[in-house]
């Protein structure tokens, strides 16, 4: 391992440092100062004149490997590639996130844009257990986008939710997830809901003649989270829904790594919006909903598509798609899973934008008042089939 | 329990709803629309015309209990008190956070400002095990601010960190925490570090003639977190440092609730900055670093004080102080723990701003190049003692 290996090559396999690109605001001088500050703040948290010379100063402290202006920013935005020693992370996701964006999150004008492909570090993480290829294998759908929908509203009983699950499954929607707000409320307790919905999904699956997965929401307090995931597995759930913003990214990683669970994970973005509301602060959708979700073991990354009831732009959606599949060591590509406005009439536009390697999370259009959920689901599948040909 | 109890009384003990204030941007009409949207988005996630009538529409869906303009906003900012059914949360912190700010985090112009005092719900959580009174009891310091410092930089060996701990303890700094970037890196493995630092702190404590606590950073991957906390307890650590932004708030709550650990928790704000960078989005410092930290079991809430190397304003610091002690059922008040710039010469100003009920996290001023850490620490304690009289 080279001691001062610059780590500029995305496919470098001989490197003990990893890197990330940050967007820094300010004049050239201010941004240079921010880059230098970042190198200290994210590692030693010491003023530069107090940092011990030798190993700590030369290796433990972050290093500015590249520094370039952001195009069209008139010299007021800059991009810096900062490298850190792999060992700074202790090869733990919690500390990796801390090095990437811990203290610096509290300062203004620092945005984490993109993780470099650092073969030696990313490969220390298992990442998605199934990824896109695995989910296609399980569902048997190889030629078109997968379809996913949600059981809701909160307040329905377990049998009522199961009745919906049966209809979605009969209509051929591949993955039927809990709404992410279904936890363990008295309206439909987790254990009862899982039993009913697994059974209903299996029944509908037989009717559809295809493998349909039920994904209960296992987002729960510490300890309970693992119990619910194992319970879901034991009862026959086909996937899990998880909100890493609520349980912590590493708790999702632990579920993905658990051989006793062995189920695909759909990651929901609840509570994570504040990271992506600003272009000058936070974490880019590319890094957060693409790269970090993969590092943390998601097989599908749910986010609001442009034009629905949330404010994501088309560029941000595209970023997430790229971040979901760009090279990161051997980590598998995952399914970008846009939701919030996936209506029937937008299918041609959506297919043109996303291509086939996407999972559509369809909501309202399948449960319109007074119409039949099974028929609506079938019709949706048919339109996606036809448009994908 | 009244079915439509308005829950406007902060001390109501007969209520099945809880509430929170949100800041909503836009014209009156836009903000009214946002309030209505929030009621749906945070509960049923259903268009209003599809919400089942009766119990779900009348109780499960959020309700706008108050709606007032923000003073001085010229009709472009509004505050709404939204109430939710306690049962919407399943009485779980993960789902409580989801109801408070899950999906809405992904939309623009919604900021969670303040949790109402909802006796019946907050009392379902244990909150801080020690709080401010407990930490004063343990340390025996009742008449002045507590002092805390950090072992760093990352890259030092366990014996070198322990040597620092010995000097801080000898000098009488009450709580000596790991820097939050010390995890389980090869430079100073967790287990070795804890053994060395506990021993050194005890030795220094005897020299100081007072109880000094060492607080190792147990922020770690799922599973490992609990193991490290129990190991720390077993080896004689006096407190724990935790980053809830990295492990999830509920994982901190679980450590606080664990009778087998039974140690005060210092909560570090790493990775949480994005929630507080905007006045229009995210969560207020009041709610995040005050109220939510308490609900999640922190006994001390660390944040960057105004005028140091971070960008918090004096108003934000004051908010955190109030949120750390304002009535929330029976939850104990906790120590606001400002850091980042707590220099000796600012002590009079800091005491005037904070009064005595504060813990100062002191860094740089104790480890200046070429000077003696024990002497510096003693001097710091003396100045705080004298100025507090």
XYZ file of C-alpha atoms in Angstrom:
778
model
C 0.000 0.000 0.000
C 1.526 3.352 -1.026
C 1.842 5.693 1.920
C 0.901 8.787 0.002
C -1.060 7.193 -2.745
C -3.057 10.031 -4.289
C -6.123 7.893 -4.870
C -7.254 9.746 -7.951
C -7.966 6.607 -9.950
C -11.532 5.426 -9.542
C -10.516 1.824 -10.022
C -7.487 1.845 -7.804
C -7.034 -1.422 -5.921
C -3.833 -0.556 -4.184
C -4.798 2.208 -1.895
C -5.217 2.756 1.812
C -7.186 5.973 1.382
C -10.716 6.658 0.234
C -12.178 9.871 -1.032
C -15.279 11.953 -1.463
C -16.156 15.067 -3.423
C -17.553 18.055 -1.551
C -19.134 21.240 -2.833
C -17.760 24.262 -0.991
C -19.230 27.737 -1.261
C -17.368 31.039 -1.122
C -14.527 32.794 -2.898
C -11.474 30.794 -3.903
C -9.783 31.749 -0.644
C -12.819 30.931 1.485
C -13.360 27.607 -0.225
C -9.680 26.708 0.098
C -10.044 27.435 3.788
C -13.113 25.234 3.969
C -11.293 22.358 2.288
C -8.436 22.637 4.778
C -10.918 22.890 7.645
C -12.766 19.805 6.445
C -9.547 17.784 6.483
C -9.109 18.565 10.187
C -12.718 18.725 11.379
C -13.621 15.303 10.021
C -10.600 13.560 11.497
C -8.518 15.022 14.316
C -10.736 18.008 15.260
C -7.607 19.833 16.239
C -6.172 23.180 15.154
C -3.509 22.469 12.533
C -0.665 23.789 14.703
C -1.505 21.289 17.448
C -1.663 18.219 15.202
C 1.212 15.855 16.048
C 3.756 15.673 13.256
C 4.455 12.403 11.471
C 1.812 9.708 11.009
C -1.142 11.751 12.289
C -0.378 14.870 10.288
C 0.735 12.940 7.198
C -1.951 10.275 7.060
C -4.752 10.480 9.622
C -5.679 14.046 8.674
C -7.708 14.410 5.462
C -5.957 15.570 2.306
C -7.132 17.797 -0.521
C -6.477 15.722 -3.642
C -8.315 17.910 -6.171
C -9.801 21.377 -6.067
C -11.751 22.768 -9.022
C -14.376 25.427 -9.627
C -17.994 24.396 -10.166
C -18.854 25.219 -13.755
C -20.998 28.308 -14.128
C -20.618 29.318 -10.486
C -18.584 32.462 -11.264
C -15.920 31.447 -8.821
C -18.322 31.164 -5.872
C -18.648 27.373 -5.706
C -15.883 24.808 -5.702
C -15.494 21.089 -5.697
C -12.846 19.417 -3.604
C -11.887 15.775 -3.534
C -10.811 15.008 0.015
C -9.149 11.727 0.854
C -9.066 10.028 4.231
C -7.226 7.019 5.543
C -9.430 3.915 5.288
C -8.437 3.207 8.878
C -9.970 6.532 9.993
C -13.326 4.779 9.617
C -12.389 1.699 11.655
C -14.178 -0.065 8.748
C -17.518 0.671 10.439
C -20.430 2.340 8.687
C -21.250 4.566 11.671
C -17.741 6.016 11.736
C -17.521 6.124 7.922
C -20.601 8.392 7.913
C -19.019 10.431 10.680
C -15.832 10.954 8.645
C -17.868 11.783 5.539
C -20.289 14.242 7.107
C -20.297 14.260 10.923
C -19.171 17.602 12.339
C -19.102 19.313 8.986
C -22.886 18.931 8.859
C -22.980 21.621 11.551
C -21.111 24.169 9.446
C -22.538 26.075 6.507
C -21.472 25.765 2.896
C -20.189 22.180 2.879
C -22.112 19.617 0.855
C -21.146 15.979 0.400
C -21.569 15.373 -3.318
C -20.207 11.978 -4.257
C -18.154 9.099 -2.935
C -15.243 8.024 -5.097
C -15.058 4.402 -6.087
C -12.641 3.143 -3.491
C -12.359 -0.525 -4.132
C -10.511 -1.445 -0.973
C -12.910 0.269 1.384
C -16.301 -0.318 -0.227
C -15.520 -3.987 -0.538
C -15.222 -4.236 3.218
C -19.000 -3.720 3.242
C -21.384 -6.347 1.925
C -23.832 -3.792 0.592
C -27.094 -4.949 -1.000
C -27.678 -8.662 -0.524
C -29.802 -8.941 -3.668
C -29.598 -5.673 -5.550
C -31.307 -5.281 -8.860
C -30.209 -8.645 -10.312
C -31.355 -10.476 -7.180
C -34.759 -8.821 -7.109
C -35.280 -9.628 -10.794
C -34.326 -13.215 -10.091
C -36.789 -13.528 -7.210
C -39.698 -11.922 -9.041
C -38.890 -13.469 -12.416
C -39.362 -10.090 -14.133
C -36.427 -9.316 -16.396
C -37.787 -7.283 -19.284
C -39.585 -4.336 -17.678
C -39.716 -2.146 -14.554
C -40.885 -3.817 -11.353
C -44.028 -2.545 -9.724
C -44.519 -1.865 -6.057
C -47.423 -0.481 -4.060
C -48.293 0.373 -0.461
C -50.914 -0.800 2.020
C -52.640 2.149 3.676
C -54.143 4.197 5.289
C -52.964 4.011 8.869
C -56.010 3.180 10.980
C -57.239 0.208 8.955
C -57.379 -3.172 10.673
C -55.022 -6.012 9.772
C -57.765 -7.906 7.898
C -58.680 -4.774 5.932
C -55.043 -4.227 4.940
C -54.762 -7.899 4.022
C -57.811 -7.573 1.796
C -56.007 -4.804 -0.094
C -52.872 -6.943 -0.281
C -54.892 -9.772 -1.790
C -56.255 -7.504 -4.513
C -52.885 -5.940 -5.362
C -51.317 -9.388 -5.518
C -54.109 -10.828 -7.617
C -53.603 -7.924 -9.978
C -49.903 -8.777 -10.292
C -48.101 -5.908 -8.523
C -44.741 -7.542 -7.697
C -44.050 -6.000 -4.317
C -46.686 -4.942 -1.812
C -45.200 -2.968 1.026
C -46.665 -1.572 4.201
C -47.036 2.145 4.256
C -43.971 3.302 6.197
C -46.233 4.732 8.913
C -47.592 1.293 9.820
C -45.595 0.286 12.872
C -47.186 -1.497 15.805
C -50.229 0.689 16.422
C -53.296 -0.818 18.106
C -55.240 -0.458 14.838
C -53.229 -3.249 13.216
C -50.526 -4.762 15.401
C -47.357 -5.800 13.603
C -47.597 -9.527 14.256
C -51.249 -9.776 13.291
C -50.735 -7.603 10.220
C -47.843 -9.723 8.976
C -49.748 -12.961 9.408
C -52.804 -11.663 7.582
C -50.922 -9.904 4.814
C -48.540 -12.787 4.111
C -51.458 -15.150 3.765
C -53.429 -12.738 1.585
C -50.422 -12.017 -0.621
C -49.772 -15.734 -1.116
C -53.398 -16.290 -2.045
C -53.311 -13.396 -4.507
C -49.967 -14.590 -5.820
C -51.491 -17.956 -6.712
C -54.310 -16.160 -8.479
C -51.844 -14.005 -10.429
C -49.720 -17.052 -11.215
C -46.554 -15.201 -10.284
C -44.321 -14.616 -7.289
C -45.565 -11.575 -5.361
C -43.689 -10.289 -2.302
C -45.166 -8.729 0.816
C -42.793 -6.291 2.519
C -43.829 -5.383 6.069
C -42.431 -2.230 7.637
C -40.027 -3.370 10.337
C -38.880 0.127 11.316
C -39.047 -0.136 15.085
C -37.236 0.581 18.329
C -33.803 -0.969 18.887
C -34.039 -4.679 19.589
C -37.652 -4.776 18.437
C -36.429 -4.052 14.912
C -34.488 -7.306 14.720
C -37.317 -9.258 16.360
C -39.817 -7.952 13.820
C -37.520 -8.698 10.901
C -37.003 -12.274 12.062
C -40.702 -12.677 12.751
C -41.504 -11.420 9.250
C -39.044 -13.892 7.750
C -40.435 -16.748 9.800
C -44.008 -15.963 8.758
C -43.153 -15.830 5.067
C -42.710 -12.158 4.194
C -40.883 -11.726 0.883
C -39.057 -8.467 1.618
C -38.723 -5.781 4.302
C -39.464 -2.078 4.369
C -37.014 -0.027 6.452
C -36.595 3.699 7.187
C -32.855 4.205 7.809
C -33.477 7.839 8.744
C -35.428 6.598 11.759
C -33.349 3.588 12.818
C -29.902 4.683 11.617
C -28.182 3.534 8.432
C -26.139 0.916 10.202
C -29.191 -0.778 11.689
C -30.419 -1.309 8.145
C -26.988 -2.635 7.217
C -27.231 -5.159 10.035
C -30.584 -6.444 8.730
C -29.131 -6.781 5.234
C -26.109 -8.690 6.529
C -28.173 -11.076 8.662
C -28.140 -14.533 7.047
C -31.061 -15.517 9.254
C -33.218 -12.883 7.556
C -31.992 -13.123 3.971
C -34.683 -10.831 2.513
C -34.534 -7.904 0.074
C -34.743 -4.477 1.698
C -36.715 -1.501 0.430
C -35.349 1.695 1.974
C -37.788 4.546 2.617
C -36.523 8.167 2.823
C -38.641 9.301 5.806
C -36.868 11.809 8.106
C -33.992 12.193 5.609
C -35.373 15.146 3.646
C -33.360 17.780 5.517
C -30.145 16.398 4.053
C -31.281 17.212 0.526
C -33.198 20.503 0.802
C -30.227 22.714 -0.003
C -27.633 22.747 -2.767
C -25.089 24.345 -0.447
C -25.433 22.091 2.581
C -26.286 18.513 3.321
C -25.742 15.498 1.123
C -26.574 15.185 -2.559
C -29.399 12.823 -3.555
C -26.728 11.034 -5.589
C -24.670 10.192 -2.508
C -27.490 9.830 0.015
C -30.212 7.964 -1.858
C -27.839 6.217 -4.245
C -24.430 5.482 -2.783
C -25.037 5.536 0.970
C -28.223 3.485 0.683
C -26.178 0.852 -1.166
C -23.396 0.858 1.388
C -26.097 0.402 4.024
C -27.567 -2.648 2.319
C -30.732 -1.379 0.591
C -31.844 -3.322 -2.495
C -34.307 -0.623 -3.497
C -34.131 3.096 -2.728
C -37.483 4.842 -2.539
C -37.687 8.593 -3.265
C -40.284 11.030 -4.550
C -40.254 11.405 -8.302
C -40.371 14.836 -9.911
C -43.843 16.209 -10.499
C -45.621 14.348 -7.743
C -46.497 15.890 -4.412
C -42.846 16.361 -3.386
C -40.253 18.787 -4.616
C -37.496 16.689 -6.188
C -36.204 17.878 -9.550
C -35.644 15.728 -12.619
C -31.897 16.244 -12.226
C -32.022 14.964 -8.666
C -33.972 11.895 -9.775
C -31.395 11.239 -12.470
C -28.620 11.593 -9.891
C -30.238 8.931 -7.736
C -30.446 6.579 -10.702
C -26.742 6.998 -11.391
C -25.796 6.699 -7.722
C -27.815 3.477 -7.546
C -25.641 1.742 -10.080
C -22.312 3.562 -10.446
C -19.198 1.506 -9.673
C -18.518 1.117 -5.973
C -16.177 -1.815 -5.584
C -18.226 -4.949 -5.955
C -21.417 -3.498 -4.455
C -24.448 -4.511 -6.489
C -26.569 -1.945 -8.321
C -29.958 -1.343 -6.705
C -33.424 -0.375 -7.881
C -34.188 3.327 -7.962
C -37.789 3.326 -6.739
C -39.562 6.580 -7.555
C -42.924 7.135 -5.919
C -45.357 9.953 -5.339
C -47.183 10.543 -8.589
C -46.581 7.375 -10.614
C -49.898 7.641 -12.430
C -50.998 5.512 -15.331
C -50.918 8.345 -17.803
C -47.298 9.165 -16.956
C -46.006 5.665 -17.779
C -44.622 6.498 -21.249
C -42.834 9.578 -19.884
C -41.513 7.615 -16.907
C -40.251 4.769 -19.056
C -38.488 7.196 -21.330
C -36.821 8.848 -18.364
C -35.905 5.744 -16.375
C -35.664 2.960 -18.919
C -36.380 -0.531 -17.635
C -34.091 -0.676 -14.642
C -36.415 0.921 -12.172
C -39.139 -0.024 -9.713
C -42.264 2.138 -9.821
C -43.949 2.705 -6.487
C -47.573 3.203 -7.489
C -50.131 4.536 -5.057
C -53.264 6.559 -5.736
C -53.959 5.307 -9.250
C -54.610 1.778 -7.970
C -57.080 2.668 -5.237
C -59.287 5.281 -6.836
C -62.640 5.636 -5.190
C -65.248 3.192 -6.307
C -63.041 1.234 -8.701
C -61.667 -2.265 -8.361
C -58.123 -2.572 -7.027
C -57.429 -5.867 -8.766
C -58.595 -4.528 -12.135
C -56.624 -1.320 -11.697
C -53.503 -3.283 -10.787
C -53.848 -5.604 -13.772
C -54.340 -2.672 -16.084
C -51.255 -0.954 -14.673
C -49.139 -4.047 -15.204
C -50.442 -4.411 -18.746
C -49.658 -0.825 -19.652
C -46.128 -1.132 -18.265
C -45.669 -4.459 -20.110
C -46.848 -3.002 -23.401
C -44.959 0.262 -23.115
C -41.734 -1.574 -22.219
C -41.778 -3.725 -25.339
C -60.519 10.466 27.231
C -62.327 13.113 25.199
C -62.681 12.076 21.580
C -62.074 15.530 20.191
C -60.132 16.957 23.049
C -58.478 20.037 21.587
C -55.260 19.524 23.521
C -54.460 23.202 23.824
C -53.563 23.017 27.487
C -49.889 22.343 28.016
C -50.563 20.547 31.270
C -53.497 18.486 30.121
C -53.526 15.035 31.670
C -56.705 13.830 30.095
C -55.885 13.690 26.469
C -55.326 11.051 23.836
C -53.704 13.446 21.388
C -50.297 15.092 21.342
C -49.200 18.128 19.416
C -46.346 19.975 17.820
C -45.864 23.453 16.414
C -44.668 23.802 12.835
C -43.474 26.831 10.923
C -45.029 26.964 7.468
C -43.913 29.339 4.737
C -46.071 30.967 2.076
C -49.145 33.148 1.830
C -52.053 32.514 4.174
C -53.661 30.273 1.580
C -50.460 28.348 0.853
C -49.682 27.875 4.519
C -53.242 26.743 5.260
C -52.785 24.211 2.463
C -49.493 23.079 4.012
C -51.119 22.594 7.399
C -53.856 20.476 5.862
C -51.282 18.536 3.851
C -49.187 17.897 6.961
C -52.216 16.383 8.731
C -52.542 13.795 5.954
C -48.922 13.277 4.947
C -47.747 12.465 8.474
C -50.520 9.971 9.166
C -52.597 8.339 6.426
C -50.629 9.529 3.374
C -53.888 9.486 1.467
C -55.665 12.178 -0.548
C -58.376 13.634 1.696
C -61.232 12.378 -0.516
C -60.013 8.780 -0.133
C -59.675 8.834 3.659
C -62.275 6.503 5.219
C -64.927 8.424 7.130
C -65.397 7.914 10.857
C -62.534 6.973 13.176
C -59.724 7.392 10.625
C -60.887 10.759 9.304
C -61.950 12.039 12.732
C -59.034 10.848 14.843
C -56.152 9.153 13.046
C -55.600 12.077 10.671
C -53.773 15.076 12.158
C -55.781 18.152 13.148
C -54.959 21.835 12.948
C -55.558 23.099 16.486
C -54.072 26.582 16.102
C -52.914 28.652 13.170
C -51.263 32.032 13.667
C -48.935 34.322 11.732
C -45.252 34.493 12.703
C -44.644 37.953 14.103
C -42.836 40.245 11.730
C -43.124 37.847 8.790
C -45.478 40.101 6.796
C -47.913 37.294 6.300
C -45.372 34.968 4.705
C -44.664 32.666 7.646
C -47.182 30.920 9.863
C -47.197 28.721 12.905
C -49.574 25.813 13.165
C -50.180 23.545 16.118
C -51.013 20.133 14.707
C -52.307 17.390 16.954
C -52.071 13.665 16.346
C -53.549 10.691 18.112
C -51.076 9.302 20.670
C -51.817 5.896 19.183
C -50.561 7.058 15.770
C -47.085 6.665 17.255
C -47.609 3.151 18.600
C -45.802 4.650 21.631
C -42.476 4.013 19.898
C -39.822 6.675 19.424
C -39.078 5.629 15.839
C -42.688 6.098 14.797
C -43.101 9.215 16.945
C -40.261 10.825 14.960
C -41.888 9.630 11.771
C -45.204 11.271 12.692
C -43.408 14.458 13.740
C -41.161 14.844 10.718
C -40.978 11.754 8.470
C -42.340 12.452 4.995
C -42.738 16.154 5.568
C -38.944 16.386 5.760
C -38.974 15.774 2.005
C -41.179 18.774 1.268
C -40.096 22.398 1.378
C -41.293 25.043 3.785
C -42.226 22.858 6.760
C -40.168 23.196 9.933
C -40.791 21.354 13.191
C -40.510 24.063 15.835
C -41.570 22.716 19.204
C -43.286 19.785 20.865
C -46.174 20.647 23.130
C -46.075 19.340 26.660
C -48.219 16.271 26.272
C -48.195 14.646 29.625
C -49.814 11.371 28.621
C -47.464 10.685 25.739
C -44.108 11.969 26.981
C -44.558 10.022 30.187
C -44.647 6.811 28.199
C -40.938 7.440 27.591
C -38.376 7.215 30.363
C -36.244 10.004 28.964
C -32.970 10.933 30.673
C -32.026 8.453 33.377
C -30.029 11.049 35.334
C -30.635 14.431 33.797
C -29.135 17.510 35.323
C -29.980 16.639 38.943
C -28.523 13.147 38.548
C -25.286 14.370 37.005
C -24.867 16.939 39.775
C -25.450 14.183 42.322
C -22.828 11.913 40.760
C -20.173 14.601 40.404
C -20.994 16.371 43.669
C -20.924 19.753 41.915
C -24.030 21.756 42.745
C -23.012 25.387 42.721
C -21.424 25.984 39.326
C -21.365 24.724 35.705
C -19.886 21.278 35.139
C -16.793 20.985 32.991
C -16.190 18.464 30.278
C -13.338 17.926 27.851
C -12.380 15.593 25.010
C -9.533 13.154 24.383
C -8.019 13.683 20.944
C -6.657 13.701 18.286
C -7.627 10.580 16.391
C -4.430 8.677 15.669
C -3.003 8.718 19.207
C -2.467 5.375 20.932
C -4.584 4.236 23.869
C -1.766 4.917 26.368
C -1.257 8.419 24.935
C -4.969 9.192 25.250
C -4.938 7.784 28.777
C -2.043 10.062 29.667
C -4.195 13.018 28.616
C -7.122 11.637 30.615
C -4.902 11.424 33.695
C -3.905 15.071 33.375
C -7.447 16.341 32.772
C -8.696 14.312 35.730
C -5.880 15.455 37.981
C -6.783 19.000 37.054
C -10.385 18.398 38.093
C -12.356 18.472 34.827
C -15.505 16.527 35.826
C -16.176 14.618 32.634
C -13.532 13.451 30.196
C -15.062 12.151 27.008
C -13.583 10.538 23.950
C -13.571 12.681 20.873
C -16.632 11.490 18.964
C -14.389 10.333 16.105
C -12.661 7.729 18.296
C -14.403 4.487 17.418
C -12.505 1.233 17.074
C -9.668 2.288 14.800
C -6.391 0.339 14.874
C -4.640 3.388 16.403
C -6.470 2.888 19.730
C -8.905 -0.020 19.796
C -12.036 0.530 21.838
C -11.403 -2.120 24.471
C -7.800 -1.139 25.057
C -8.668 2.546 25.117
C -11.405 2.059 27.695
C -9.179 0.022 29.990
C -6.349 2.545 29.835
C -8.533 5.612 30.139
C -10.668 4.288 32.997
C -7.541 3.478 34.967
C -5.926 6.821 34.198
C -9.088 8.741 35.044
C -9.400 6.942 38.364
C -5.807 7.710 39.183
C -6.283 11.376 38.297
C -9.552 11.439 40.198
C -7.754 10.354 43.372
C -5.214 13.091 42.814
C -7.962 15.683 42.323
C -9.809 14.338 45.351
C -13.096 14.368 43.464
C -15.236 12.056 41.337
C -14.187 12.376 37.690
C -16.032 10.483 34.950
C -14.552 9.002 31.789
C -17.066 8.798 28.932
C -15.946 6.546 26.079
C -17.565 6.974 22.677
C -19.706 3.879 22.130
C -21.138 5.023 18.775
C -20.763 1.832 16.783
C -22.473 -0.554 14.397
C -25.718 -2.221 15.477
C -25.093 -4.921 18.073
C -21.550 -3.704 18.644
C -23.007 -0.538 20.186
C -24.643 -2.456 23.021
C -21.564 -4.646 23.510
C -19.317 -1.608 23.818
C -21.676 0.109 26.243
C -21.797 -2.946 28.476
C -18.042 -3.387 28.230
C -17.539 0.250 29.219
C -19.821 -0.208 32.220
C -18.061 -3.373 33.267
C -14.638 -1.742 33.064
C -15.681 1.249 35.161
C -16.513 4.037 32.713
C -18.541 6.779 34.387
C -20.621 7.911 31.409
C -21.070 7.256 27.689
C -20.693 9.423 24.600
C -23.209 8.688 21.842
C -23.949 10.203 18.427
C -27.672 9.645 17.824
C -27.363 11.043 14.298
C -25.157 8.077 13.452
C -26.886 5.282 15.373
C -30.483 6.565 15.356
C -32.238 8.312 18.236
C -33.933 5.171 19.415
C -30.663 3.287 19.762
C -29.566 5.958 22.212
C -32.910 5.618 23.998
C -32.276 1.887 24.375
C -28.880 2.522 26.018
C -30.471 5.020 28.409
C -33.236 2.581 29.338
C -30.852 -0.332 29.927
C -30.638 -1.021 33.676
C -27.531 -3.117 33.042
C -25.722 -0.010 31.790
C -27.086 2.650 34.138
C -24.691 5.406 33.005
C -25.244 9.060 32.069
C -25.279 9.742 28.341
C -23.671 12.678 26.576
C -25.257 13.149 23.149
C -23.074 14.511 20.346
C -24.657 16.324 17.357
C -22.507 14.764 14.591
C -24.377 14.185 11.302
C -27.412 16.160 12.579
C -26.425 19.586 11.283
C -28.574 19.408 8.150
C -31.712 19.498 10.279
C -30.831 22.925 11.625
C -29.219 24.783 8.703
C -32.430 26.448 7.527
C -35.150 28.446 9.250
C -37.718 27.265 6.722
C -37.020 23.539 6.761
C -35.789 20.947 9.177
C -36.156 20.922 12.931
C -35.476 23.813 15.299
C -32.487 23.513 17.663
C -35.073 23.869 20.437
C -36.888 20.695 19.409
C -33.919 18.706 18.082
C -31.137 19.390 20.561
C -33.458 20.092 23.481
C -36.698 18.158 23.400
C -35.918 15.210 21.116
C -32.566 14.564 22.798
C -34.431 14.329 26.119
C -37.083 12.013 24.744
C -34.231 9.873 23.443
C -32.552 9.627 26.835
C -29.619 12.050 26.671
C -28.485 13.535 29.994
C -26.335 16.148 28.278
C -26.827 17.648 24.821
C -23.649 18.836 23.134
C -23.831 21.605 20.518
C -21.548 24.304 19.172
C -21.800 27.567 21.060
C -22.087 30.860 19.221
C -18.802 32.467 18.271
C -16.713 29.322 18.088
C -15.810 27.597 14.848
C -19.448 26.690 14.025
C -22.327 28.854 12.917
C -24.941 28.635 15.676
C -26.491 31.938 16.725
C -27.000 33.111 20.291
C -30.756 32.740 19.835
C -30.325 29.123 18.787
C -28.146 28.434 21.823
C -30.791 30.010 24.069
C -33.461 27.849 22.396
C -31.484 24.710 23.218
C -31.195 25.782 26.845
C -34.956 26.228 27.088
C -35.697 22.985 25.231
C -33.369 21.179 27.644
C -35.499 22.022 30.644
C -38.990 23.048 29.532
C -41.861 20.953 30.901
C -42.312 17.663 29.088
C -44.358 15.430 31.345
C -42.025 14.100 34.001
C -38.924 14.032 31.795
C -35.909 15.375 33.652
C -34.127 18.541 32.534
C -30.739 17.909 30.946
C -27.447 19.759 30.671
C -27.038 22.042 27.691
C -23.412 21.378 26.793
C -21.988 24.095 24.562
C -18.619 23.404 22.984
C -16.434 24.803 20.253
C -14.834 27.954 21.586
C -15.231 27.700 25.372
C -12.055 29.632 26.051
C -10.899 30.873 29.425
C -11.374 34.515 28.576
C -15.010 33.940 27.582
C -16.008 32.466 30.959
C -17.618 35.619 32.383
C -19.626 36.123 29.192
C -20.609 32.445 29.099
C -21.701 32.423 32.726
C -23.787 35.497 32.176
C -25.465 33.897 29.162
C -25.986 30.400 30.567
C -26.076 30.838 34.323
C -24.964 27.841 36.362
C -27.076 25.111 34.841
C -24.794 24.260 31.990
C -21.893 21.985 31.195
C -19.007 23.618 29.352
C -17.221 21.409 26.853
C -13.709 22.848 26.861
C -11.174 21.893 24.242
C -8.293 23.915 22.850
C -7.649 26.103 25.896
C -6.595 23.079 27.963
C -4.100 21.603 25.513
C -2.231 24.627 24.225
C 1.159 23.819 22.828
C 3.919 23.555 25.339
C 1.796 24.145 28.413
C 0.784 21.728 31.122
C -2.656 20.135 30.755
C -3.091 19.577 34.481
C -2.238 23.202 35.293
C -4.489 24.500 32.539
C -7.357 22.332 33.761
C -6.932 23.448 37.372
C -6.833 27.042 36.323
C -10.007 26.617 34.251
C -11.853 25.048 37.170
C -10.678 27.842 39.481
C -11.844 30.583 37.149
C -15.262 28.940 36.748
C -15.505 28.461 40.542
C -14.616 32.060 41.228
C -16.783 33.552 38.518
C -19.759 31.462 39.643
C -19.677 32.762 43.203
